[in-house]
Coordinates of C-alpha atoms in Angstrom, one line a residue:
M1 CA 113.3 105.4 110.7
K2 CA 112.8 102.7 113.3
N3 CA 115.4 99.7 113.2
K4 CA 113.7 96.6 112.0
V5 CA 115.6 94.6 114.7
D6 CA 113.3 96.3 117.2
E7 CA 110.1 95.2 115.6
P8 CA 109.6 91.9 117.6
A9 CA 109.9 93.8 120.8
A10 CA 107.6 96.6 119.6
A11 CA 105.1 93.9 118.4
T12 CA 104.9 92.5 122.0
E13 CA 104.4 95.9 123.4
R14 CA 101.4 96.8 121.2
T15 CA 99.0 95.4 123.7
L16 CA 95.2 95.8 123.9
S17 CA 93.9 98.3 126.5
L18 CA 93.3 96.9 130.0
R19 CA 89.6 97.1 129.6
A20 CA 89.8 94.9 126.4
E21 CA 92.2 92.4 127.9
L22 CA 89.9 92.1 130.9
G23 CA 86.8 91.7 128.9
L24 CA 88.2 89.0 126.6
A25 CA 89.9 87.2 129.5
L26 CA 86.6 87.2 131.5
A27 CA 84.5 86.2 128.6
L28 CA 86.7 83.3 127.8
T29 CA 86.6 82.2 131.5
V30 CA 82.9 82.1 131.5
A31 CA 82.8 80.3 128.1
C32 CA 85.2 77.6 129.5
L33 CA 83.1 77.0 132.6
L34 CA 79.6 77.4 131.3
P35 CA 79.4 73.8 130.2
F36 CA 80.3 72.5 133.6
L37 CA 77.8 74.5 135.6
N38 CA 75.5 71.5 136.4
K39 CA 78.4 69.2 137.4
A40 CA 77.6 66.6 140.0
F41 CA 79.1 67.2 143.5
H42 CA 82.4 65.5 143.4
I43 CA 85.3 64.3 145.7
D44 CA 85.2 66.3 148.9
D45 CA 82.4 68.7 147.8
P46 CA 80.0 67.0 150.4
L47 CA 82.2 67.8 153.3
F48 CA 81.9 71.5 152.6
L49 CA 78.2 71.3 151.8
W50 CA 77.4 69.3 155.0
T51 CA 79.3 72.0 156.8
A52 CA 77.4 74.8 155.2
Q53 CA 74.1 73.1 156.1
Q54 CA 75.3 72.8 159.7
I55 CA 76.2 76.5 159.7
S56 CA 72.6 77.4 158.5
R57 CA 71.4 75.7 161.6
S58 CA 74.1 76.7 164.1
P59 CA 76.4 79.4 162.7
L60 CA 79.0 79.4 165.6
D61 CA 79.2 75.6 165.7
F62 CA 80.3 74.7 162.3
Y63 CA 81.8 71.3 162.9
G64 CA 79.3 70.3 165.6
F65 CA 78.2 67.1 164.0
D66 CA 79.3 63.6 163.2
V67 CA 80.2 62.3 159.7
N68 CA 80.6 58.7 158.4
W69 CA 83.2 59.5 155.8
S70 CA 85.8 56.9 156.4
G71 CA 83.7 53.9 157.6
S72 CA 82.4 54.9 161.0
A73 CA 80.9 58.0 162.3
I74 CA 83.3 60.5 164.0
P75 CA 83.2 64.2 164.9
M76 CA 83.4 66.5 161.8
S77 CA 86.1 68.4 163.7
V78 CA 88.3 65.4 163.5
E79 CA 87.5 64.4 159.9
M80 CA 87.7 67.8 158.3
K81 CA 91.2 69.4 157.8
N82 CA 90.1 72.7 156.3
P83 CA 88.9 75.9 157.8
P84 CA 85.3 76.8 157.3
L85 CA 85.2 80.1 155.4
T86 CA 84.1 78.4 152.1
S87 CA 81.2 76.6 153.9
Y88 CA 80.1 80.0 155.4
Y89 CA 79.8 81.4 151.9
Q90 CA 77.9 78.2 150.7
A91 CA 75.6 78.6 153.7
A92 CA 74.8 82.2 152.6
V93 CA 74.2 81.0 149.0
G94 CA 72.1 78.1 150.2
R95 CA 69.8 80.3 152.2
V96 CA 69.0 82.2 149.0
A97 CA 69.3 79.7 146.2
G98 CA 69.4 76.2 147.8
F99 CA 72.1 73.7 147.7
G100 CA 71.7 72.4 144.3
E101 CA 74.4 71.9 141.8
L102 CA 73.5 74.8 139.5
A103 CA 73.1 77.3 142.3
M104 CA 76.5 76.4 143.9
H105 CA 78.5 76.4 140.7
L106 CA 77.1 79.7 139.6
A107 CA 78.0 81.0 143.0
F108 CA 81.7 79.9 142.6
L109 CA 82.0 81.2 139.0
P110 CA 83.0 84.8 140.3
F111 CA 86.0 83.3 142.0
A112 CA 87.3 82.0 138.8
M113 CA 86.7 85.2 137.0
A114 CA 88.4 87.1 139.9
T115 CA 91.4 84.9 139.6
V116 CA 91.8 85.4 135.9
A117 CA 91.3 89.2 136.2
G118 CA 93.9 89.3 138.8
V119 CA 96.4 87.3 136.6
V120 CA 95.7 89.8 133.8
L121 CA 96.7 92.7 136.1
L122 CA 99.7 90.9 137.3
G123 CA 100.7 90.1 133.7
R124 CA 100.5 93.7 132.7
R125 CA 102.6 94.7 135.8
F126 CA 105.3 92.0 135.4
A127 CA 105.2 91.0 131.7
A128 CA 103.7 94.0 129.9
A129 CA 101.0 91.7 128.6
G130 CA 97.8 90.6 130.4
L131 CA 95.7 88.7 128.0
L132 CA 98.3 86.0 127.4
P133 CA 98.7 85.1 131.2
G134 CA 95.0 85.1 131.6
M135 CA 94.6 82.6 128.8
L136 CA 97.5 80.4 130.1
T137 CA 95.8 80.2 133.5
L138 CA 92.7 78.7 131.7
A139 CA 95.1 76.5 129.7
S140 CA 96.2 74.9 133.1
P141 CA 94.2 71.8 133.9
A142 CA 94.6 72.3 137.6
F143 CA 92.8 75.6 137.3
L144 CA 89.8 74.6 135.3
I145 CA 89.3 71.3 137.4
S146 CA 89.3 73.3 140.7
A147 CA 87.2 76.2 139.2
S148 CA 84.6 73.6 138.4
S149 CA 84.3 72.3 141.9
V150 CA 82.7 73.8 145.1
M151 CA 85.6 73.0 147.3
S152 CA 87.9 75.6 148.9
D153 CA 90.5 75.7 146.2
G154 CA 88.9 78.1 143.8
M155 CA 87.9 80.6 146.5
M156 CA 91.4 80.4 148.1
L157 CA 93.2 81.1 144.7
A158 CA 91.0 84.2 144.0
L159 CA 91.8 85.6 147.4
W160 CA 95.5 84.5 147.0
T161 CA 95.8 86.3 143.6
W162 CA 94.3 89.5 144.7
A163 CA 96.3 89.6 147.9
V164 CA 99.4 89.6 145.7
V165 CA 98.0 92.2 143.3
L166 CA 97.1 94.6 146.3
W167 CA 100.5 94.0 148.0
V168 CA 102.4 94.8 144.8
W169 CA 100.2 97.8 144.1
G170 CA 100.5 99.0 147.8
L171 CA 104.3 98.9 147.6
D172 CA 104.3 100.7 144.0
K173 CA 102.0 103.3 145.3
N174 CA 103.2 103.6 148.9
S175 CA 99.7 103.0 150.0
P176 CA 99.0 101.7 153.5
R177 CA 95.4 101.0 152.7
L178 CA 96.3 98.6 149.9
L179 CA 98.8 96.9 152.1
I180 CA 96.2 96.4 154.9
A181 CA 93.6 95.3 152.3
A182 CA 96.2 92.7 151.0
G183 CA 96.9 91.5 154.6
G184 CA 93.1 91.2 155.1
L185 CA 92.8 89.0 151.9
I186 CA 95.7 86.7 153.1
A187 CA 93.8 86.3 156.4
L188 CA 90.6 85.4 154.5
A189 CA 92.5 83.1 152.2
T190 CA 94.1 81.2 155.2
L191 CA 90.7 80.8 156.7
T192 CA 89.7 79.2 153.4
K193 CA 92.6 76.9 153.1
Y194 CA 95.6 76.6 155.4
P195 CA 98.4 76.7 152.7
A196 CA 97.5 80.3 151.9
M197 CA 99.6 81.0 155.0
C198 CA 102.5 80.6 152.6
L199 CA 101.8 84.1 151.4
V200 CA 103.0 85.6 154.6
P201 CA 106.8 84.8 154.3
W202 CA 106.6 85.0 150.5
L203 CA 105.2 88.6 150.4
A204 CA 107.2 89.6 153.5
V205 CA 110.4 88.8 151.7
Y206 CA 109.3 90.7 148.6
G207 CA 108.4 93.7 150.9
I208 CA 111.9 93.6 152.4
L209 CA 113.5 93.6 148.9
R210 CA 111.5 96.6 148.0
R211 CA 112.7 98.4 151.1
R212 CA 109.8 100.6 151.8
M213 CA 106.8 101.0 154.2
W214 CA 108.2 98.7 157.0
I215 CA 105.7 99.5 159.6
W216 CA 102.7 99.2 157.5
Q217 CA 104.0 96.0 155.9
S218 CA 104.5 94.6 159.4
V219 CA 100.9 95.6 160.4
A220 CA 99.5 93.9 157.3
I221 CA 101.4 90.7 157.8
L222 CA 100.2 90.4 161.3
L223 CA 96.5 90.3 160.2
P224 CA 96.6 86.7 158.9
V225 CA 98.9 85.6 161.7
A226 CA 96.4 86.9 164.3
A227 CA 93.5 85.4 162.4
L228 CA 95.1 81.9 162.4
V229 CA 96.1 82.2 166.0
A230 CA 92.6 83.2 167.0
Y231 CA 91.1 80.4 165.0
Q232 CA 93.4 77.9 166.7
L233 CA 92.4 79.1 170.2
W234 CA 88.6 79.3 169.4
T235 CA 88.5 75.8 167.9
A236 CA 90.5 74.4 170.8
K237 CA 87.9 75.8 173.1
L238 CA 85.0 74.7 170.9
Y239 CA 86.1 71.2 170.0
G240 CA 88.8 70.3 172.5
H241 CA 91.8 70.5 170.0
G242 CA 93.0 73.3 167.9
L243 CA 92.2 72.7 164.2
V244 CA 95.2 74.5 162.7
S245 CA 97.7 72.3 164.6
D246 CA 95.5 69.2 164.1
A247 CA 95.9 69.7 160.3
G248 CA 99.6 70.2 160.4
T249 CA 100.1 67.0 162.5
Y250 CA 98.0 65.1 160.0
A251 CA 100.0 66.3 157.0
I252 CA 103.3 65.3 158.7
E253 CA 102.1 61.9 159.9
A254 CA 100.4 61.0 156.6
K255 CA 103.3 61.9 154.2
S256 CA 105.1 58.6 153.4
S257 CA 106.8 59.0 149.9
P258 CA 110.6 59.3 149.9
M259 CA 112.1 62.7 149.0
L260 CA 113.5 61.6 145.7
T261 CA 110.2 60.0 144.7
S262 CA 108.3 63.1 145.7
A263 CA 110.6 65.3 143.7
F264 CA 110.0 63.3 140.4
V265 CA 106.3 62.8 140.9
G266 CA 105.9 66.4 141.9
L267 CA 107.5 67.6 138.7
A268 CA 105.4 65.4 136.6
I269 CA 102.1 66.5 138.3
L270 CA 103.2 70.0 138.1
G271 CA 104.0 69.8 134.5
G272 CA 100.6 68.3 133.6
S273 CA 98.8 70.8 135.9
V274 CA 100.3 73.9 134.4
L275 CA 100.4 72.6 130.8
G276 CA 99.7 75.7 128.9
P277 CA 102.6 77.7 130.5
A278 CA 104.9 74.7 130.1
L279 CA 104.1 74.4 126.4
V280 CA 104.8 78.1 125.8
I281 CA 108.1 77.8 127.5
A282 CA 109.0 74.9 125.5
S283 CA 108.0 76.8 122.2
I284 CA 110.5 79.4 122.8
A285 CA 113.3 77.2 124.0
T286 CA 116.8 77.8 122.9
R287 CA 119.5 75.2 122.1
R288 CA 120.4 75.3 125.8
G289 CA 116.7 74.7 126.7
W290 CA 116.6 71.6 124.6
V291 CA 119.7 70.3 126.2
F292 CA 118.0 70.8 129.6
A293 CA 114.9 69.1 128.3
A294 CA 117.0 66.1 127.0
V295 CA 118.8 65.8 130.4
F296 CA 115.5 65.8 132.4
G297 CA 113.9 63.6 129.8
A298 CA 116.7 61.0 130.5
V299 CA 116.2 61.4 134.2
G300 CA 112.4 61.2 133.9
F301 CA 112.7 58.0 131.9
I302 CA 114.8 56.3 134.5
A303 CA 112.4 57.5 137.2
G304 CA 109.4 56.4 135.3
L305 CA 110.8 52.9 135.0
A306 CA 111.6 52.9 138.7
L307 CA 108.0 53.9 139.3
K308 CA 106.8 51.1 137.2
Q309 CA 105.5 53.2 134.3
E310 CA 105.4 51.6 130.9
G311 CA 104.0 52.3 127.3
L312 CA 101.9 55.4 127.1
N313 CA 102.1 56.1 130.8
L314 CA 105.9 56.2 130.6
I315 CA 106.0 58.6 127.6
E316 CA 103.6 61.0 129.3
F317 CA 105.4 60.8 132.6
V318 CA 108.6 61.9 130.9
L319 CA 107.0 64.7 128.9
M320 CA 105.1 66.1 132.0
M321 CA 108.2 65.9 134.2
I322 CA 110.1 67.9 131.5
G323 CA 107.2 70.4 131.6
G324 CA 107.4 70.8 135.4
A325 CA 111.2 71.1 135.3
A326 CA 110.8 73.8 132.6
V327 CA 108.5 75.9 134.7
V328 CA 110.9 75.6 137.7
G329 CA 113.9 76.2 135.4
I330 CA 112.4 79.3 133.8
A331 CA 111.8 80.9 137.2
W332 CA 115.4 80.5 138.0
Q333 CA 116.5 81.7 134.6
D334 CA 114.3 84.9 134.9
L335 CA 115.8 85.5 138.3
R336 CA 119.5 85.0 137.0
Q337 CA 118.8 87.3 134.0
S338 CA 117.0 90.0 136.0
P339 CA 117.9 89.9 139.7
T340 CA 115.2 92.3 140.7
P341 CA 112.5 92.0 143.4
D342 CA 109.9 91.3 140.9
A343 CA 111.8 88.4 139.6
A344 CA 112.5 87.2 143.1
L345 CA 108.8 87.4 143.9
L346 CA 108.0 85.0 141.0
A347 CA 110.8 82.7 141.7
M348 CA 109.9 82.5 145.3
G349 CA 106.3 81.8 144.3
V350 CA 107.4 78.8 142.2
A351 CA 109.7 77.4 144.8
G352 CA 107.3 77.9 147.8
V353 CA 104.4 76.2 146.2
F354 CA 106.5 73.3 144.7
V355 CA 108.1 72.6 147.9
F356 CA 104.7 72.5 149.7
G357 CA 103.0 70.5 147.1
A358 CA 105.8 67.9 146.6
F359 CA 107.3 67.5 150.0
V360 CA 105.1 69.0 152.7
N361 CA 101.4 68.1 151.8
W362 CA 100.2 64.6 152.7
T363 CA 99.7 63.8 149.1
I364 CA 100.9 65.2 145.7
N365 CA 98.1 66.4 143.5
S366 CA 97.1 69.1 141.1
R367 CA 95.3 71.1 143.7
S368 CA 98.4 71.5 145.7
F369 CA 100.0 73.2 142.8
L370 CA 97.0 75.4 142.0
P371 CA 98.5 78.6 143.4
L372 CA 101.4 78.2 141.1
T373 CA 99.3 78.5 137.9
P374 CA 99.1 82.5 137.9
V375 CA 102.9 82.6 138.6
A376 CA 103.7 80.1 135.8
A377 CA 101.5 82.0 133.4
V378 CA 103.1 85.3 134.1
L379 CA 106.6 83.6 133.9
A380 CA 105.7 82.3 130.5
A381 CA 104.6 85.7 129.2
R382 CA 107.8 87.2 130.5
A383 CA 109.9 84.6 128.9
L384 CA 108.1 85.1 125.6
K385 CA 108.7 88.9 125.9
S386 CA 112.3 88.3 126.5
A387 CA 112.7 86.0 123.6
A388 CA 111.1 88.3 121.3
G389 CA 112.9 91.4 122.4
L390 CA 116.4 90.0 122.9
R391 CA 117.4 87.1 120.8
M392 CA 114.8 86.3 118.1
P393 CA 115.5 87.7 114.6
P394 CA 112.5 89.5 113.0
S395 CA 112.4 86.8 110.2
D396 CA 111.7 84.2 112.8
W397 CA 109.1 86.1 114.8
N398 CA 106.1 85.5 112.6
A399 CA 106.7 81.7 112.5
R400 CA 107.3 81.6 116.2
Q401 CA 103.9 83.4 116.9
W402 CA 102.3 80.5 115.3
I403 CA 104.1 78.1 117.4
V404 CA 103.3 80.0 120.5
G405 CA 99.7 80.3 119.5
S406 CA 99.5 76.7 118.9
A407 CA 101.0 75.9 122.3
V408 CA 98.3 78.1 123.9
A409 CA 95.5 76.4 121.9
V410 CA 96.8 72.9 122.7
G411 CA 97.1 73.7 126.4
L412 CA 93.6 75.1 126.5
M413 CA 92.2 72.2 124.5
V414 CA 93.7 69.6 126.9
S415 CA 92.6 71.7 130.0
L416 CA 89.0 71.6 128.6
W417 CA 89.3 67.8 127.9
V418 CA 90.5 67.1 131.3
T419 CA 87.7 69.1 132.9
A420 CA 85.3 67.4 130.8
A421 CA 86.5 64.0 131.8
D422 CA 86.2 65.1 135.5
Y423 CA 82.7 66.4 134.8
R424 CA 81.9 63.0 133.4
W425 CA 83.4 61.2 136.4
A426 CA 81.4 63.2 138.7
G427 CA 78.2 62.6 136.8
A428 CA 78.8 58.8 136.8
S429 CA 78.6 58.7 140.6
R430 CA 75.3 60.7 140.4
A431 CA 73.9 58.4 137.7
L432 CA 74.8 55.1 139.6
A433 CA 73.2 56.5 142.7
R434 CA 70.0 57.2 140.7
Q435 CA 70.1 53.7 139.2
L436 CA 70.4 52.3 142.6
Q437 CA 67.5 54.3 143.8
E438 CA 65.3 53.1 141.0
F439 CA 66.4 49.5 141.4
T440 CA 65.7 49.4 145.1
K441 CA 62.7 51.7 145.4
N442 CA 60.3 48.8 146.0
A443 CA 62.6 46.9 148.2
K444 CA 61.3 45.5 151.5
G445 CA 64.6 45.6 153.3
R446 CA 66.8 48.7 154.1
V447 CA 69.3 50.0 151.6
W448 CA 72.9 50.5 152.8
F449 CA 76.1 51.7 151.1
T450 CA 79.8 52.1 151.5
G451 CA 81.9 54.7 149.9
H452 CA 82.2 58.4 150.1
W453 CA 83.0 61.5 147.8
G454 CA 80.0 62.7 145.6
F455 CA 78.5 59.2 145.5
M456 CA 77.8 59.6 149.3
W457 CA 75.9 62.8 148.7
Y458 CA 73.5 61.2 146.2
M459 CA 73.0 58.1 148.2
Q460 CA 72.1 59.6 151.5
P461 CA 68.6 60.7 150.6
F462 CA 67.4 56.9 150.3
A463 CA 70.1 54.9 151.7
K464 CA 72.1 54.7 155.0
S465 CA 75.9 54.6 155.2
V466 CA 77.4 51.5 156.7
D467 CA 79.0 52.2 160.1
G468 CA 81.9 49.6 160.6
R469 CA 81.3 49.8 164.3
R470 CA 77.7 50.1 164.8
S471 CA 75.5 49.0 161.9
V472 CA 73.4 45.9 161.9
I473 CA 72.3 44.6 158.5
E474 CA 69.3 42.4 158.4
P475 CA 68.5 39.5 155.9
G476 CA 66.9 41.0 152.8
D477 CA 68.7 44.4 153.2
F478 CA 70.6 45.6 150.2
I479 CA 74.3 46.8 150.4
A480 CA 75.8 48.9 147.6
I481 CA 79.5 48.9 147.5
Y482 CA 81.2 51.9 145.7
L483 CA 84.3 50.3 144.4
K484 CA 86.5 53.5 144.1
T485 CA 86.7 53.8 147.8
S486 CA 85.5 50.5 149.2
D487 CA 86.4 46.8 149.0
P488 CA 83.6 44.3 148.3
S489 CA 85.9 41.4 149.2
K490 CA 85.6 42.3 152.9
L491 CA 82.0 41.2 152.9
P492 CA 81.5 37.7 154.3
K493 CA 80.6 35.7 151.3
P494 CA 78.3 33.1 152.9
A495 CA 76.2 35.9 154.3
V496 CA 75.6 37.9 151.1
E497 CA 74.7 37.4 147.5
I498 CA 75.6 39.6 144.5
V499 CA 72.5 41.1 142.8
Q500 CA 73.8 43.6 140.3
K501 CA 77.0 45.1 139.0
L502 CA 76.5 48.6 137.9
Q503 CA 78.9 50.6 135.7
A504 CA 79.1 54.1 134.2
P505 CA 81.8 55.6 132.0
A506 CA 84.0 57.9 134.2
G507 CA 86.2 59.7 131.6
A508 CA 86.4 60.9 128.0
R509 CA 89.4 58.8 126.9
I510 CA 91.3 60.3 129.7
S511 CA 91.9 59.1 133.2
I512 CA 92.2 61.7 135.9
A513 CA 92.0 60.2 139.4
A514 CA 95.5 61.0 140.1
A515 CA 94.8 64.7 139.8
Y516 CA 93.4 64.3 143.3
S517 CA 96.2 62.2 144.8
D518 CA 99.4 60.5 143.7
R519 CA 98.2 57.4 145.5
F520 CA 96.1 56.8 142.4
G521 CA 99.1 57.2 140.1
V522 CA 102.0 59.4 139.3
L523 CA 100.3 61.6 136.6
P524 CA 97.5 64.1 137.0
Y525 CA 95.7 62.5 133.9
I526 CA 96.5 59.8 131.4
I527 CA 95.5 60.7 127.9
G528 CA 94.1 57.6 125.9
R529 CA 92.7 55.7 128.9
S530 CA 89.1 55.8 130.3
D531 CA 87.9 54.7 133.7
L532 CA 84.7 53.2 134.8
E533 CA 82.7 53.9 137.9
E534 CA 81.5 50.7 139.5
V535 CA 79.0 49.8 142.2
W536 CA 78.2 46.3 143.2
L537 CA 74.9 45.7 144.9
F538 CA 74.6 42.8 147.3
R539 CA 71.6 41.4 149.3
A540 CA 72.1 40.1 152.8
K541 CA 71.3 36.4 153.4
A542 CA 72.0 36.5 157.1
R543 CA 72.1 39.0 159.9
L544 CA 75.4 40.9 159.9
R545 CA 76.4 42.8 163.1
L546 CA 79.2 45.1 162.0
G547 CA 81.6 45.9 164.8
S548 CA 85.0 45.2 166.3
D549 CA 83.8 41.9 167.9
S550 CA 81.8 40.5 165.1
E551 CA 81.9 39.5 161.4
P552 CA 84.9 40.6 159.0
A553 CA 82.3 42.8 157.3
N554 CA 83.3 45.6 159.8
R555 CA 86.2 46.3 157.3
T556 CA 84.0 46.9 154.2
T557 CA 84.8 50.6 153.9
Q558 CA 88.3 51.6 153.7
P559 CA 89.7 54.8 155.1
S560 CA 89.7 57.8 152.8
H561 CA 93.0 58.6 151.0
L562 CA 91.6 61.9 149.5
R563 CA 90.8 64.2 152.2
N564 CA 90.7 67.8 150.9
G565 CA 93.9 69.7 151.7
K566 CA 95.2 67.3 154.3

């Protein structure tokens, strides 16, 4: 007769078939993203779409145009700090289905599905459970927000995840083909978003620890290195400066937060970004884990006060910081309990992405921690399996299953809530642009605007962006100021008059601007607070020549603080 003490462990091993797990995980992915397929273009989506349109006209000169993103027109090769592979994909989609919201979001849905499928496979390989890691990926707000955009993040994560899958399989099966395929995916991921180059040292160290197929590993690792070097040389010849080194220089020069502040804010944003895995880790915490949480909670409270957080913000900062610390801590605990190459791979994934997101990237945001979501999901599943099999009495297991299930459900609910708030925020900019178009459709003067992100995409068909060095605004012209990225106080008051103040709700009782940059706050989202999108419409009463030698109005548009991936 089987010993009853082994029942919890046996219960965790009675998993569904691979086909069933993949089917359920993919169905849930589609169900989660289906409501957001008509999401307005948002944040830096326009930068990628304009590049895609340029590629449609001139495929080998992808950044060969000027863009007025930060207040005056400059070459796109200077403004954009991302490689163009995502835009090439968008250009191909645009040729077939156009550049509308529905077409683009449908085209990006397979990347989210591919990521979740890859996580299921990694979960089965590293934690003997695939469906739970797949669900925990969806329960991570960073994943769903990125999956509902058409920026490079979702495409990069899919390539990143499958590069890891193929690399692990290649070493498991002694397959040169799989290793070479993994190297090719790393190269593609790097040409989608530069941080994917972190895969090179990460997987190389894992390969060294596995001690096999040295030559084929070296060949595979050289593929992304060669691709990045070739891209640097090509863009240096094409645009007069290598775009890889240019992006690196920008990240170094733009980083301004002290190290200690970056660590605290990084942990808080990480905890909120991978909420589902953090909640599952908390649900199986031992007494030592609660002591760990109490210590980090006290540190978080002091740090939150130092960062001028109060009330609800302070409480959420402390909880999210504990969550981020729990994810980092469980990676270390897993490695300490099982010092194997597999545990080292997961620990290195957490450490590498956290160091980049908190200390290297120019800003701390959820998107910087996006590659950590699959790792956190797998680690949470491993921790659950360990808890069930090693230290949890059978009498406690049924109750704990309900707790774990509730943690997954809460994580998924919050993830969908945050994504819905982001959807509403994006839609607010589109709605305001349409209101402005209706309000000014019979205007005799020209319509101008300041501000970027998705608002700029919807304004351009009927209005002209103010160029702080070149534009001349005539009496009777309208000037729409997008308050999120522009400052109306810079307009000379005697020369303009306010005509209308337009507002649109930009959240669903949750504020999420800081998910895109810590310069908007130290939390990726704040539950219980809504934002408003605002546009102020002015009419010029006198001629305004905007330039370095003229009126103060040349400073109406502030430089962007949210450039994708910079």
